[in-house]
Coordinates of C-alpha atoms in Angstrom, one line a residue:
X263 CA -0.4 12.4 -24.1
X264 CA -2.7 11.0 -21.8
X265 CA -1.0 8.9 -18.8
X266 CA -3.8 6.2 -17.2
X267 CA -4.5 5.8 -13.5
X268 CA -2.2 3.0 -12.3
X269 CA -3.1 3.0 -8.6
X270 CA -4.6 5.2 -5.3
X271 CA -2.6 6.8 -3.0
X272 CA -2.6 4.7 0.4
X273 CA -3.2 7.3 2.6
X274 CA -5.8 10.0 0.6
X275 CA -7.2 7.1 -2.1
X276 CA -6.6 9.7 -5.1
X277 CA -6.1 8.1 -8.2
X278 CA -2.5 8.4 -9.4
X279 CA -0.8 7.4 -13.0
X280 CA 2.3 5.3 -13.4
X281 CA 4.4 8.4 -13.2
X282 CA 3.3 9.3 -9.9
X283 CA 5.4 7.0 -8.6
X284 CA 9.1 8.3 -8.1
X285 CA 11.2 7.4 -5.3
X286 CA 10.9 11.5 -3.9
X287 CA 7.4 11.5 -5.7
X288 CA 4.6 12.7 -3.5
X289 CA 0.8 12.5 -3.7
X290 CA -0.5 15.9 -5.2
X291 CA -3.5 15.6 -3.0
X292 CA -2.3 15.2 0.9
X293 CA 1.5 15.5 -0.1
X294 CA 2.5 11.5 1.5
X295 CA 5.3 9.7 -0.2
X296 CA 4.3 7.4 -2.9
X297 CA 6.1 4.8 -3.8
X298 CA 6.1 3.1 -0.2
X299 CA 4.9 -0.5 0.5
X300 CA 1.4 0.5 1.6
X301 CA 1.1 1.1 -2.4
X302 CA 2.0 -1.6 -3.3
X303 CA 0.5 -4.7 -4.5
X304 CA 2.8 -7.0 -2.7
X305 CA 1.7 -5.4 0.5
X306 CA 0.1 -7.6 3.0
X307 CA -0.1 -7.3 6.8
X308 CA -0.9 -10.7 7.1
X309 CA 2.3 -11.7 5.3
X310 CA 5.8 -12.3 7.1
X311 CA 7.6 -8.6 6.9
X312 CA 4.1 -7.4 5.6
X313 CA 5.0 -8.5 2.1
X314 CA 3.8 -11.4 0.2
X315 CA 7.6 -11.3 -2.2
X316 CA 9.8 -13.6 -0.4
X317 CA 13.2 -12.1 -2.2
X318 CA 12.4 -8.2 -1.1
X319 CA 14.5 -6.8 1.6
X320 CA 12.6 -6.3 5.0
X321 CA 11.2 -2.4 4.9
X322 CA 10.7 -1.1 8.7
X323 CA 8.2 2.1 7.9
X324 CA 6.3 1.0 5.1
X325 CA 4.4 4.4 4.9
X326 CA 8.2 5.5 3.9
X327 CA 9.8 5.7 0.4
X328 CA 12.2 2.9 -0.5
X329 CA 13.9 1.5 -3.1
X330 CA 12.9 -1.6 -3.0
X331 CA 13.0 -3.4 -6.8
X332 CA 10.2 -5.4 -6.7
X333 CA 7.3 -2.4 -6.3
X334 CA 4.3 -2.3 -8.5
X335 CA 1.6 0.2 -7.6
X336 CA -1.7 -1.0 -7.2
X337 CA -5.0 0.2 -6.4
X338 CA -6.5 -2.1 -3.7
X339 CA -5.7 -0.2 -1.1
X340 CA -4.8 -2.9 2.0
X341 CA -4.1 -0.4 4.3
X342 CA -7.1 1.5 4.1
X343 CA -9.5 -1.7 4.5
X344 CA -8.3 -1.8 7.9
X345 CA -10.9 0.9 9.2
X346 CA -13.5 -1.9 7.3
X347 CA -11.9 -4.7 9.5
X348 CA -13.5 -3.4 12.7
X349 CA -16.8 -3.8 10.6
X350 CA -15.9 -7.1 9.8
X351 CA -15.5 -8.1 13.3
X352 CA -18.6 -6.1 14.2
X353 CA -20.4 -8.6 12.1
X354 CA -18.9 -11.6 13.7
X355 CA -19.8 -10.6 17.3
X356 CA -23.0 -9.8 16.2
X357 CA -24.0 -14.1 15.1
X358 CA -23.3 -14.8 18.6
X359 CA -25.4 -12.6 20.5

């Protein structure tokens, strides 16, 4: 049985499949939790709470397991674009010079 890659871990960007995701689950690669809100796909720190799902329950650490009921693993890692942010704004200050 072959299980498919369902997401990347938010921290290490391994691939992990839809079993990798328990609540005391870790990644096999740099050993972080992994079902946390940084992996999942209604993560965004532009978003209210960080989350774009109104109903969910406001998560303090969201590098932290949880039990929150409306995860879904994803593998557009948010958190990780952050480092490519700085590019972003790189790129901005650079039209006005």
């Amino acid at each position: 049985m072959t299980s498919s890659v369902a997401g990347k871990c938010w921290h290490c960007g391994s691939e992990l499949s839809v079993h990798e995701y328990g609540r005391e689950t870790i990644c096999l690669k740099c050993g972080k939790p992994t079902r946390v809100c940084r992996n999942c796909r209604w993560y965004d720190p532009a978003f209210t709470n960080q989350c774009r799902e109104p109903q969910a329950e406001k998560v303090q650490d969201k590098t932290r397991a949880n039990y929150c009921d409306f995860f879904e693993p994803t593998a557009d890692l948010k958190g990780a674009g952050e480092a490519a942010g700085g590019d972003q704004r790189q790129a901005a200050e650079d039209l006005f010079k």
